[in-house]
Short mmCIF file of C-alpha atoms in Angstrom, two decimals:
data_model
loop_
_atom_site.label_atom_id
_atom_site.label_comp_id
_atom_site.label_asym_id
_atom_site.label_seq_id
_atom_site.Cartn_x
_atom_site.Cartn_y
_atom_site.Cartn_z
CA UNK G 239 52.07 103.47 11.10
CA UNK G 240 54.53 104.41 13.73
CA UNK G 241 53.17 105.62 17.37
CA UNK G 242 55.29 107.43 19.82
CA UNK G 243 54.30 107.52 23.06
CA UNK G 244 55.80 109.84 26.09
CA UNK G 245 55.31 112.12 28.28
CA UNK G 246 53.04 115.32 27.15
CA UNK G 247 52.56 118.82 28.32
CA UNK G 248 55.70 120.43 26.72
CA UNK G 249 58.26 117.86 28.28
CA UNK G 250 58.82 116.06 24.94
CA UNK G 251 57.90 116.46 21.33
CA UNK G 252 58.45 114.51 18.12
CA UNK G 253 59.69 116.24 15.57
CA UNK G 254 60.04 114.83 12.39
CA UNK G 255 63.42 116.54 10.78
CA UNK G 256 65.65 116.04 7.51
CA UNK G 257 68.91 114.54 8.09
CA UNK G 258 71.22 117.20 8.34
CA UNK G 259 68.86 118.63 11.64
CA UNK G 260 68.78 114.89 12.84
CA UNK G 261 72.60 115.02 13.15
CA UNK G 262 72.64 118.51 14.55
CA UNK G 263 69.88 117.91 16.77
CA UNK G 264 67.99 121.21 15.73
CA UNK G 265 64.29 121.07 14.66
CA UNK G 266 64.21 125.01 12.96
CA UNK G 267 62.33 123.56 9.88
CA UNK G 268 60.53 120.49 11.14
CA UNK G 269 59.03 118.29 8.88
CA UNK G 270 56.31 118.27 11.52
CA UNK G 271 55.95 118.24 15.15
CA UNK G 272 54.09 117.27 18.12
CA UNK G 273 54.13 117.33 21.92
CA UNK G 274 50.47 115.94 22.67
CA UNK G 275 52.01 112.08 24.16
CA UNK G 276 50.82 110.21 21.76
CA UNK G 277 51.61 111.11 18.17
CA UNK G 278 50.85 108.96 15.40
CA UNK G 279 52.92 109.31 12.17
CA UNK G 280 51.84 107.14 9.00
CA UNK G 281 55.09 106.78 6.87
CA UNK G 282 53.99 106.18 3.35
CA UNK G 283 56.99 106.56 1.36
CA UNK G 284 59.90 103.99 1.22
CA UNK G 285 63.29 105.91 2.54
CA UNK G 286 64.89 107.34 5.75
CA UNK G 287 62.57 109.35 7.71
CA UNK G 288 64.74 111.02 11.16
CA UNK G 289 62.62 112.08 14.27
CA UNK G 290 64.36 113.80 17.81
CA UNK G 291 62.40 115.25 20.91
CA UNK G 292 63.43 119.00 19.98
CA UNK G 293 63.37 120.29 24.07
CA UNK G 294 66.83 121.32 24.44
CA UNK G 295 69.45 119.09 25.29
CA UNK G 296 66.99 115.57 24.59
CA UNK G 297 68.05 115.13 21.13
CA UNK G 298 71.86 115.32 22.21
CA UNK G 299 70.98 113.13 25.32
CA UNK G 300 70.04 109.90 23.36
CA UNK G 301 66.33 111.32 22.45
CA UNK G 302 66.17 110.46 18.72
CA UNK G 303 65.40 108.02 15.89
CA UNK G 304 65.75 106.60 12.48
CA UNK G 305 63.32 104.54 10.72
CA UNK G 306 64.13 103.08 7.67
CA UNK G 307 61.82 101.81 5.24
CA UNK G 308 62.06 99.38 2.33
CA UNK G 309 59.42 99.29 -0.69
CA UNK G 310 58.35 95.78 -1.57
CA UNK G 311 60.01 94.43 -4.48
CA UNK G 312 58.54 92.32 -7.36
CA UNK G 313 59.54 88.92 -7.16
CA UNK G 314 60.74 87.62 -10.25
CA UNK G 315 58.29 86.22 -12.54
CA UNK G 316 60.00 83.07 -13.62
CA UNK G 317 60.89 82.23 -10.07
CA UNK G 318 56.83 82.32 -9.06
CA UNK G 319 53.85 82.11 -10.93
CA UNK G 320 51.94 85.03 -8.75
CA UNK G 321 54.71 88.01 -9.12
CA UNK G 322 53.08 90.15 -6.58
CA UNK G 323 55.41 92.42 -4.75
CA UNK G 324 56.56 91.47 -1.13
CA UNK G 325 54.65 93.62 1.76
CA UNK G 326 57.01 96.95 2.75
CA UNK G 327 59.13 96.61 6.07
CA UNK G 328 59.29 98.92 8.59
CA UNK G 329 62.55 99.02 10.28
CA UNK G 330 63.12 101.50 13.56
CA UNK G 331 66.96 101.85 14.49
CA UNK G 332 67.24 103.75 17.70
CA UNK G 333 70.68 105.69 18.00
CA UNK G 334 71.94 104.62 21.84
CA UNK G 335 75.33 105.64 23.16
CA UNK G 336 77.21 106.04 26.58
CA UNK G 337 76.07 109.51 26.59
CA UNK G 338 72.44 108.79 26.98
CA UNK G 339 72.23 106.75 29.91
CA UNK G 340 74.96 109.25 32.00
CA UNK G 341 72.48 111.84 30.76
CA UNK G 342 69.75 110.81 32.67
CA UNK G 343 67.32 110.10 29.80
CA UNK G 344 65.58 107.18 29.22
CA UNK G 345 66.79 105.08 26.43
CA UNK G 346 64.02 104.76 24.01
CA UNK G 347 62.39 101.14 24.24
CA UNK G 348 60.34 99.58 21.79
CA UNK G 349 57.20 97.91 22.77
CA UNK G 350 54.57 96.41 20.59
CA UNK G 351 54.62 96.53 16.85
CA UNK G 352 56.21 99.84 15.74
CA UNK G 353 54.56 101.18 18.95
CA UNK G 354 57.86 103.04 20.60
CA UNK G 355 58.09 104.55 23.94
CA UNK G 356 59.92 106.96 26.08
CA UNK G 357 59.29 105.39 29.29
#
């Protein structure tokens, strides 16, 4: 489970997007979306999933993230006599650049767990 927390009331939203609106920082077809502050997103499938804030000019500021994640993989029986599959990983990779911080927008931290904040 991933929460994003940030400011509500129409000055941000999360928008999860496919890749090629990720890289163009539009959110025309969003995967879904959200402006309430806190959204909660439970990513159940292993792969990329791409989120931006879709107000104008956020995403290109800095205001947008990949998370990556891995399916568990069986361990190899003749290594270990149990051969259950290792827990999935969860891996956020915020995109920062120069851009962001002349911008004026907030870098995006991350604070407990997969708990990430626009502060």
């Amino acid at each position: 489970m991933t929460v994003f927390k940030y400011g509500g009331g129409g000055g941000h939203t999360v928008d999860e997007v496919k890749e090629s609106e990720y890289k163009s920082c539009t959110a025309g077809n969003s995967i879904s979306t959200d402006s309430s502050g806190e959204t909660t997103i439970t990513l159940k499938t292993a792969g990329t999933h791409y989120f931006i804030c879709s107000v104008p000019g956020h995403c290109s500021g800095g205001m947008k993230l990949v998370v990556t994640v891995k399916s568990g993989k069986a361990t190899d029986s003749s290594s270990t006599s149990t051969g259950k599959a290792s827990p999935s990983d969860v891996t956020p990779n915020t995109t920062k650049s120069n851009s962001s911080s002349a911008s004026g927008f907030p870098p995006l931290s991350q604070d407990r767990g997969s708990a990430l904040t626009f502060s």
